[in-house]
Amino acid sequence: MEPILLVHGGAGDITNARVSGKLDGIKTSVRRGFSVLKNGGSALDAVEEAVRSMELDENFNAGYGSCLNTNGEVEVEASIMIGDLKSGCVTLLHDIMHPISVARKVMEKTNHTFLGGEQAMQFAVNQNFEILPKGSLITQNAKDALAEFLDRQSKGLDTIFSPTELDKKEAPGEPGTVGAVAIDIHGNIAVATSTGGITGKIPGRIGDTPILGSGTYADNTIGGVSTTGHGETLMRFNLAQRILQKMFYEKVSAQEATEFTVKEMTKRLVGTGGAITISKSGDIGIHFSSKRMAWAYIKSNKLFFGINKGDSYVESA
Ligand code: ASP
């Protein structure tokens, strides 16, 4: 099987100021993850590596640079799944740089699938994860985005920017959840997704990202999907699972299933989002109903990437 790695850096109202940082970050991530696959490594190791790269990068809403809740704190969550239906998920972690690796430990070292809150923090400590000094994941951009959110909320304004406001915005604004889908030489599929949620969330809010079938799903008999966007929409629609079921029952391509299902979600529930998909035969699906979504993949020694609707740039891997 030809190995492929496909990554996203979040769907949403990405400002012009964020575009180049996101494209650099997404290309670094896909190259780092693909170096694992190229050397015969597993899809699981590749998606973890790709996501870890973006968790370190403040251009993304995961690990360092995560969005803040109304208390001005970071609460992160993540999920990882492999195609034989094993998985690990975590939520409400704080001060940990790589929640995706904690999720992997839940999968590998416990009889459970999902751990949350202070007990999940304790689990991470037991697994020797470094707990950073309080507030280490907070960036100035995240603080500015929260201040702007609270200001608009107090004035009774919509906290979602209009397209005209967005175009004028000079501050970086929202970063974006990260995700990766891979298929390795053995045909094994793995998916990983990690996020800081959304700016101005109520403390304790859990989004779609750590929920199987919404943020992440992998099944070697169909394919793998990682999603991003408005969590309250995605989790009620079960976006990842619906894409795979469409491929399975209707025998449509990854692209057709991804595009149809993302559009259907926004039609039914208004909220926007995006998804990346790889089918078990290595066919790719990418679609978003938001303004932008950074994505990239490496296949046949070429790196394909984009962020605006209709983009499809290619460079050598
Ligand atoms: N889906 C994430 C959440 O709502 C946010 C994102 O994808 O940017 O928590």
PDB file of N, CA, C and O in Angstrom, residues 4-9 24-37 42-57 60 62 80 97-98 100-101 104 177-182 190-194 226 276 296-298:
ATOM      1  N   ILE A   4       0.157   7.400   2.899  1.00  0.00           N
ATOM      2  CA  ILE A   4      -0.334   8.781   2.710  1.00  0.00           C
ATOM      3  C   ILE A   4      -0.557   9.397   4.091  1.00  0.00           C
ATOM      4  O   ILE A   4      -1.066   8.731   5.001  1.00  0.00           O
ATOM      5  N   LEU A   5      -0.214  10.679   4.214  1.00  0.00           N
ATOM      6  CA  LEU A   5      -0.557  11.420   5.434  1.00  0.00           C
ATOM      7  C   LEU A   5      -1.283  12.694   5.023  1.00  0.00           C
ATOM      8  O   LEU A   5      -0.812  13.444   4.165  1.00  0.00           O
ATOM      9  N   LEU A   6      -2.443  12.920   5.635  1.00  0.00           N
ATOM     10  CA  LEU A   6      -3.288  14.091   5.350  1.00  0.00           C
ATOM     11  C   LEU A   6      -3.532  14.812   6.672  1.00  0.00           C
ATOM     12  O   LEU A   6      -3.894  14.166   7.660  1.00  0.00           O
ATOM     13  N   VAL A   7      -3.309  16.126   6.715  1.00  0.00           N
ATOM     14  CA  VAL A   7      -3.482  16.871   7.976  1.00  0.00           C
ATOM     15  C   VAL A   7      -4.362  18.105   7.766  1.00  0.00           C
ATOM     16  O   VAL A   7      -4.473  18.621   6.655  1.00  0.00           O
ATOM     17  N   HIS A   8      -5.002  18.578   8.843  1.00  0.00           N
ATOM     18  CA  HIS A   8      -5.678  19.877   8.793  1.00  0.00           C
ATOM     19  C   HIS A   8      -5.242  20.715   9.984  1.00  0.00           C
ATOM     20  O   HIS A   8      -4.792  20.186  10.999  1.00  0.00           O
ATOM     21  N   GLY A   9      -5.392  22.037   9.828  1.00  0.00           N
ATOM     22  CA  GLY A   9      -5.015  22.956  10.891  1.00  0.00           C
ATOM     23  C   GLY A   9      -6.180  23.812  11.319  1.00  0.00           C
ATOM     24  O   GLY A   9      -6.016  24.934  11.779  1.00  0.00           O
ATOM     25  N   ASP A  24       2.809  27.489   6.766  1.00  0.00           N
ATOM     26  CA  ASP A  24       4.137  26.995   7.156  1.00  0.00           C
ATOM     27  C   ASP A  24       3.987  25.846   8.156  1.00  0.00           C
ATOM     28  O   ASP A  24       4.646  24.814   8.044  1.00  0.00           O
ATOM     29  N   GLY A  25       3.107  26.059   9.150  1.00  0.00           N
ATOM     30  CA  GLY A  25       2.939  25.059  10.215  1.00  0.00           C
ATOM     31  C   GLY A  25       2.394  23.743   9.701  1.00  0.00           C
ATOM     32  O   GLY A  25       2.807  22.658  10.139  1.00  0.00           O
ATOM     33  N   ILE A  26       1.487  23.841   8.747  1.00  0.00           N
ATOM     34  CA  ILE A  26       0.855  22.622   8.253  1.00  0.00           C
ATOM     35  C   ILE A  26       1.832  21.827   7.378  1.00  0.00           C
ATOM     36  O   ILE A  26       1.863  20.590   7.402  1.00  0.00           O
ATOM     37  N   LYS A  27       2.682  22.553   6.649  1.00  0.00           N
ATOM     38  CA  LYS A  27       3.664  21.845   5.821  1.00  0.00           C
ATOM     39  C   LYS A  27       4.733  21.173   6.693  1.00  0.00           C
ATOM     40  O   LYS A  27       5.152  20.054   6.414  1.00  0.00           O
ATOM     41  N   THR A  28       5.148  21.870   7.753  1.00  0.00           N
ATOM     42  CA  THR A  28       6.123  21.256   8.667  1.00  0.00           C
ATOM     43  C   THR A  28       5.528  19.998   9.286  1.00  0.00           C
ATOM     44  O   THR A  28       6.179  18.951   9.366  1.00  0.00           O
ATOM     45  N   SER A  29       4.275  20.102   9.705  1.00  0.00           N
ATOM     46  CA  SER A  29       3.609  18.960  10.348  1.00  0.00           C
ATOM     47  C   SER A  29       3.527  17.762   9.403  1.00  0.00           C
ATOM     48  O   SER A  29       3.850  16.628   9.788  1.00  0.00           O
ATOM     49  N   VAL A  30       3.099  17.985   8.166  1.00  0.00           N
ATOM     50  CA  VAL A  30       2.899  16.853   7.257  1.00  0.00           C
ATOM     51  C   VAL A  30       4.251  16.230   6.886  1.00  0.00           C
ATOM     52  O   VAL A  30       4.369  15.009   6.751  1.00  0.00           O
ATOM     53  N   ARG A  31       5.286  17.070   6.806  1.00  0.00           N
ATOM     54  CA  ARG A  31       6.618  16.508   6.486  1.00  0.00           C
ATOM     55  C   ARG A  31       7.134  15.683   7.664  1.00  0.00           C
ATOM     56  O   ARG A  31       7.688  14.607   7.481  1.00  0.00           O
ATOM     57  N   ARG A  32       6.944  16.217   8.876  1.00  0.00           N
ATOM     58  CA  ARG A  32       7.420  15.471  10.063  1.00  0.00           C
ATOM     59  C   ARG A  32       6.695  14.142  10.184  1.00  0.00           C
ATOM     60  O   ARG A  32       7.292  13.106  10.438  1.00  0.00           O
ATOM     61  N   GLY A  33       5.390  14.169  10.028  1.00  0.00           N
ATOM     62  CA  GLY A  33       4.613  12.935  10.142  1.00  0.00           C
ATOM     63  C   GLY A  33       4.930  11.958   9.026  1.00  0.00           C
ATOM     64  O   GLY A  33       5.036  10.749   9.246  1.00  0.00           O
ATOM     65  N   PHE A  34       5.132  12.503   7.823  1.00  0.00           N
ATOM     66  CA  PHE A  34       5.361  11.597   6.685  1.00  0.00           C
ATOM     67  C   PHE A  34       6.727  10.931   6.759  1.00  0.00           C
ATOM     68  O   PHE A  34       6.902   9.809   6.268  1.00  0.00           O
ATOM     69  N   SER A  35       7.696  11.595   7.422  1.00  0.00           N
ATOM     70  CA  SER A  35       9.022  10.965   7.537  1.00  0.00           C
ATOM     71  C   SER A  35       8.906   9.646   8.309  1.00  0.00           C
ATOM     72  O   SER A  35       9.666   8.715   8.074  1.00  0.00           O
ATOM     73  N   VAL A  36       7.925   9.542   9.185  1.00  0.00           N
ATOM     74  CA  VAL A  36       7.685   8.289   9.911  1.00  0.00           C
ATOM     75  C   VAL A  36       7.174   7.218   8.936  1.00  0.00           C
ATOM     76  O   VAL A  36       7.681   6.095   8.884  1.00  0.00           O
ATOM     77  N   LEU A  37       6.183   7.600   8.120  1.00  0.00           N
ATOM     78  CA  LEU A  37       5.565   6.641   7.188  1.00  0.00           C
ATOM     79  C   LEU A  37       6.551   6.186   6.112  1.00  0.00           C
ATOM     80  O   LEU A  37       6.580   5.027   5.727  1.00  0.00           O
ATOM     81  N   SER A  42       4.424   3.226  11.410  1.00  0.00           N
ATOM     82  CA  SER A  42       2.974   2.981  11.446  1.00  0.00           C
ATOM     83  C   SER A  42       2.179   4.271  11.243  1.00  0.00           C
ATOM     84  O   SER A  42       2.655   5.377  11.537  1.00  0.00           O
ATOM     85  N   ALA A  43       0.947   4.089  10.784  1.00  0.00           N
ATOM     86  CA  ALA A  43       0.026   5.223  10.648  1.00  0.00           C
ATOM     87  C   ALA A  43      -0.161   5.889  12.011  1.00  0.00           C
ATOM     88  O   ALA A  43      -0.239   7.117  12.113  1.00  0.00           O
ATOM     89  N   LEU A  44      -0.209   5.072  13.060  1.00  0.00           N
ATOM     90  CA  LEU A  44      -0.396   5.610  14.415  1.00  0.00           C
ATOM     91  C   LEU A  44       0.746   6.557  14.797  1.00  0.00           C
ATOM     92  O   LEU A  44       0.507   7.683  15.257  1.00  0.00           O
ATOM     93  N   ASP A  45       1.983   6.114  14.595  1.00  0.00           N
ATOM     94  CA  ASP A  45       3.128   6.988  14.929  1.00  0.00           C
ATOM     95  C   ASP A  45       3.118   8.249  14.066  1.00  0.00           C
ATOM     96  O   ASP A  45       3.477   9.329  14.528  1.00  0.00           O
ATOM     97  N   ALA A  46       2.713   8.101  12.822  1.00  0.00           N
ATOM     98  CA  ALA A  46       2.727   9.260  11.903  1.00  0.00           C
ATOM     99  C   ALA A  46       1.705  10.319  12.320  1.00  0.00           C
ATOM    100  O   ALA A  46       2.020  11.521  12.346  1.00  0.00           O
ATOM    101  N   VAL A  47       0.484   9.899  12.666  1.00  0.00           N
ATOM    102  CA  VAL A  47      -0.522  10.920  13.035  1.00  0.00           C
ATOM    103  C   VAL A  47      -0.166  11.575  14.367  1.00  0.00           C
ATOM    104  O   VAL A  47      -0.363  12.785  14.545  1.00  0.00           O
ATOM    105  N   GLU A  48       0.404  10.804  15.276  1.00  0.00           N
ATOM    106  CA  GLU A  48       0.808  11.399  16.562  1.00  0.00           C
ATOM    107  C   GLU A  48       1.904  12.443  16.316  1.00  0.00           C
ATOM    108  O   GLU A  48       1.843  13.555  16.852  1.00  0.00           O
ATOM    109  N   GLU A  49       2.873  12.087  15.490  1.00  0.00           N
ATOM    110  CA  GLU A  49       3.983  13.012  15.205  1.00  0.00           C
ATOM    111  C   GLU A  49       3.481  14.299  14.530  1.00  0.00           C
ATOM    112  O   GLU A  49       3.892  15.403  14.883  1.00  0.00           O
ATOM    113  N   ALA A  50       2.568  14.144  13.573  1.00  0.00           N
ATOM    114  CA  ALA A  50       2.047  15.321  12.855  1.00  0.00           C
ATOM    115  C   ALA A  50       1.295  16.241  13.817  1.00  0.00           C
ATOM    116  O   ALA A  50       1.453  17.475  13.776  1.00  0.00           O
ATOM    117  N   VAL A  51       0.494  15.651  14.690  1.00  0.00           N
ATOM    118  CA  VAL A  51      -0.289  16.469  15.625  1.00  0.00           C
ATOM    119  C   VAL A  51       0.627  17.112  16.670  1.00  0.00           C
ATOM    120  O   VAL A  51       0.456  18.288  17.023  1.00  0.00           O
ATOM    121  N   ARG A  52       1.623  16.384  17.140  1.00  0.00           N
ATOM    122  CA  ARG A  52       2.565  16.962  18.119  1.00  0.00           C
ATOM    123  C   ARG A  52       3.249  18.205  17.527  1.00  0.00           C
ATOM    124  O   ARG A  52       3.482  19.187  18.229  1.00  0.00           O
ATOM    125  N   SER A  53       3.546  18.149  16.243  1.00  0.00           N
ATOM    126  CA  SER A  53       4.198  19.287  15.604  1.00  0.00           C
ATOM    127  C   SER A  53       3.302  20.535  15.688  1.00  0.00           C
ATOM    128  O   SER A  53       3.768  21.644  15.984  1.00  0.00           O
ATOM    129  N   MET A  54       2.001  20.343  15.456  1.00  0.00           N
ATOM    130  CA  MET A  54       1.088  21.502  15.490  1.00  0.00           C
ATOM    131  C   MET A  54       0.730  21.899  16.926  1.00  0.00           C
ATOM    132  O   MET A  54       0.425  23.065  17.186  1.00  0.00           O
ATOM    133  N   GLU A  55       0.799  20.954  17.871  1.00  0.00           N
ATOM    134  CA  GLU A  55       0.555  21.322  19.276  1.00  0.00           C
ATOM    135  C   GLU A  55       1.639  22.271  19.800  1.00  0.00           C
ATOM    136  O   GLU A  55       1.390  23.068  20.708  1.00  0.00           O
ATOM    137  N   LEU A  56       2.821  22.200  19.193  1.00  0.00           N
ATOM    138  CA  LEU A  56       3.920  23.083  19.624  1.00  0.00           C
ATOM    139  C   LEU A  56       3.841  24.467  18.998  1.00  0.00           C
ATOM    140  O   LEU A  56       4.541  25.383  19.417  1.00  0.00           O
ATOM    141  N   ASP A  57       3.004  24.599  17.972  1.00  0.00           N
ATOM    142  CA  ASP A  57       3.007  25.798  17.122  1.00  0.00           C
ATOM    143  C   ASP A  57       1.827  26.699  17.474  1.00  0.00           C
ATOM    144  O   ASP A  57       0.676  26.281  17.406  1.00  0.00           O
ATOM    145  N   PHE A  60      -1.785  27.284  15.816  1.00  0.00           N
ATOM    146  CA  PHE A  60      -2.894  26.330  15.897  1.00  0.00           C
ATOM    147  C   PHE A  60      -3.480  26.304  17.303  1.00  0.00           C
ATOM    148  O   PHE A  60      -2.780  26.543  18.284  1.00  0.00           O
ATOM    149  N   ALA A  62      -4.190  24.191  19.662  1.00  0.00           N
ATOM    150  CA  ALA A  62      -3.943  22.883  20.280  1.00  0.00           C
ATOM    151  C   ALA A  62      -2.631  23.015  21.035  1.00  0.00           C
ATOM    152  O   ALA A  62      -1.716  23.681  20.549  1.00  0.00           O
ATOM    153  N   ILE A  80      -7.461   9.805  19.656  1.00  0.00           N
ATOM    154  CA  ILE A  80      -6.645   9.078  18.678  1.00  0.00           C
ATOM    155  C   ILE A  80      -7.304   7.728  18.467  1.00  0.00           C
ATOM    156  O   ILE A  80      -7.876   7.156  19.417  1.00  0.00           O
ATOM    157  N   MET A  97       1.614  19.902  27.220  1.00  0.00           N
ATOM    158  CA  MET A  97       1.890  20.337  25.847  1.00  0.00           C
ATOM    159  C   MET A  97       1.302  19.402  24.796  1.00  0.00           C
ATOM    160  O   MET A  97       0.863  19.848  23.742  1.00  0.00           O
ATOM    161  N   HIS A  98       1.308  18.085  25.092  1.00  0.00           N
ATOM    162  CA  HIS A  98       0.895  17.138  24.053  1.00  0.00           C
ATOM    163  C   HIS A  98      -0.265  16.241  24.488  1.00  0.00           C
ATOM    164  O   HIS A  98      -0.068  15.034  24.728  1.00  0.00           O
ATOM    165  N   ILE A 100      -2.358  14.838  22.754  1.00  0.00           N
ATOM    166  CA  ILE A 100      -2.543  13.688  21.853  1.00  0.00           C
ATOM    167  C   ILE A 100      -1.763  12.470  22.364  1.00  0.00           C
ATOM    168  O   ILE A 100      -2.220  11.325  22.220  1.00  0.00           O
ATOM    169  N   SER A 101      -0.625  12.731  22.995  1.00  0.00           N
ATOM    170  CA  SER A 101       0.170  11.608  23.496  1.00  0.00           C
ATOM    171  C   SER A 101      -0.444  11.024  24.765  1.00  0.00           C
ATOM    172  O   SER A 101      -0.310   9.825  25.031  1.00  0.00           O
ATOM    173  N   ARG A 104      -3.070   8.737  23.503  1.00  0.00           N
ATOM    174  CA  ARG A 104      -2.487   7.460  23.053  1.00  0.00           C
ATOM    175  C   ARG A 104      -2.205   6.534  24.236  1.00  0.00           C
ATOM    176  O   ARG A 104      -2.417   5.325  24.154  1.00  0.00           O
ATOM    177  N   THR A 177      -8.195  24.034  15.475  1.00  0.00           N
ATOM    178  CA  THR A 177      -7.951  22.650  15.891  1.00  0.00           C
ATOM    179  C   THR A 177      -7.033  21.956  14.892  1.00  0.00           C
ATOM    180  O   THR A 177      -6.985  22.351  13.729  1.00  0.00           O
ATOM    181  N   VAL A 178      -6.351  20.910  15.318  1.00  0.00           N
ATOM    182  CA  VAL A 178      -5.469  20.187  14.390  1.00  0.00           C
ATOM    183  C   VAL A 178      -5.863  18.717  14.300  1.00  0.00           C
ATOM    184  O   VAL A 178      -6.395  18.150  15.262  1.00  0.00           O
ATOM    185  N   GLY A 179      -5.604  18.127  13.134  1.00  0.00           N
ATOM    186  CA  GLY A 179      -5.939  16.711  12.974  1.00  0.00           C
ATOM    187  C   GLY A 179      -5.090  16.068  11.900  1.00  0.00           C
ATOM    188  O   GLY A 179      -4.524  16.754  11.034  1.00  0.00           O
ATOM    189  N   ALA A 180      -4.995  14.748  11.955  1.00  0.00           N
ATOM    190  CA  ALA A 180      -4.209  14.008  10.959  1.00  0.00           C
ATOM    191  C   ALA A 180      -4.836  12.646  10.705  1.00  0.00           C
ATOM    192  O   ALA A 180      -5.371  12.016  11.631  1.00  0.00           O
ATOM    193  N   VAL A 181      -4.792  12.233   9.437  1.00  0.00           N
ATOM    194  CA  VAL A 181      -5.279  10.912   9.034  1.00  0.00           C
ATOM    195  C   VAL A 181      -4.167  10.265   8.212  1.00  0.00           C
ATOM    196  O   VAL A 181      -3.590  10.927   7.349  1.00  0.00           O
ATOM    197  N   ALA A 182      -3.868   9.000   8.488  1.00  0.00           N
ATOM    198  CA  ALA A 182      -2.796   8.342   7.720  1.00  0.00           C
ATOM    199  C   ALA A 182      -3.170   6.920   7.376  1.00  0.00           C
ATOM    200  O   ALA A 182      -3.955   6.272   8.077  1.00  0.00           O
ATOM    201  N   ALA A 190      -4.935   5.376  10.791  1.00  0.00           N
ATOM    202  CA  ALA A 190      -4.985   5.984  12.125  1.00  0.00           C
ATOM    203  C   ALA A 190      -5.417   7.442  11.975  1.00  0.00           C
ATOM    204  O   ALA A 190      -5.167   8.069  10.936  1.00  0.00           O
ATOM    205  N   VAL A 191      -6.076   7.943  13.021  1.00  0.00           N
ATOM    206  CA  VAL A 191      -6.564   9.326  13.016  1.00  0.00           C
ATOM    207  C   VAL A 191      -6.273   9.950  14.381  1.00  0.00           C
ATOM    208  O   VAL A 191      -6.443   9.290  15.415  1.00  0.00           O
ATOM    209  N   ALA A 192      -5.841  11.207  14.392  1.00  0.00           N
ATOM    210  CA  ALA A 192      -5.592  11.923  15.648  1.00  0.00           C
ATOM    211  C   ALA A 192      -6.125  13.347  15.522  1.00  0.00           C
ATOM    212  O   ALA A 192      -5.951  13.976  14.473  1.00  0.00           O
ATOM    213  N   THR A 193      -6.770  13.846  16.580  1.00  0.00           N
ATOM    214  CA  THR A 193      -7.310  15.219  16.560  1.00  0.00           C
ATOM    215  C   THR A 193      -7.068  15.842  17.936  1.00  0.00           C
ATOM    216  O   THR A 193      -7.245  15.165  18.958  1.00  0.00           O
ATOM    217  N   SER A 194      -6.665  17.116  17.967  1.00  0.00           N
ATOM    218  CA  SER A 194      -6.330  17.766  19.243  1.00  0.00           C
ATOM    219  C   SER A 194      -6.786  19.223  19.195  1.00  0.00           C
ATOM    220  O   SER A 194      -6.659  19.884  18.162  1.00  0.00           O
ATOM    221  N   SER A 226     -10.823  13.012  10.281  1.00  0.00           N
ATOM    222  CA  SER A 226     -10.647  13.971  11.375  1.00  0.00           C
ATOM    223  C   SER A 226     -11.428  15.228  11.004  1.00  0.00           C
ATOM    224  O   SER A 226     -11.376  15.664   9.850  1.00  0.00           O
ATOM    225  N   ILE A 276     -11.300  15.968   6.892  1.00  0.00           N
ATOM    226  CA  ILE A 276     -10.330  15.340   5.983  1.00  0.00           C
ATOM    227  C   ILE A 276     -10.514  13.832   6.101  1.00  0.00           C
ATOM    228  O   ILE A 276     -10.703  13.300   7.198  1.00  0.00           O
ATOM    229  N   ALA A 296      -3.109  19.802   4.214  1.00  0.00           N
ATOM    230  CA  ALA A 296      -1.956  19.395   3.398  1.00  0.00           C
ATOM    231  C   ALA A 296      -1.881  17.882   3.393  1.00  0.00           C
ATOM    232  O   ALA A 296      -2.291  17.240   4.359  1.00  0.00           O
ATOM    233  N   TYR A 297      -1.385  17.328   2.303  1.00  0.00           N
ATOM    234  CA  TYR A 297      -1.094  15.888   2.342  1.00  0.00           C
ATOM    235  C   TYR A 297       0.117  15.556   1.484  1.00  0.00           C
ATOM    236  O   TYR A 297       0.476  16.307   0.573  1.00  0.00           O
ATOM    237  N   ILE A 298       0.746  14.440   1.827  1.00  0.00           N
ATOM    238  CA  ILE A 298       1.871  13.944   1.032  1.00  0.00           C
ATOM    239  C   ILE A 298       1.493  12.580   0.477  1.00  0.00           C
ATOM    240  O   ILE A 298       1.062  11.682   1.209  1.00  0.00           O
TER     241      ILE A 298
END
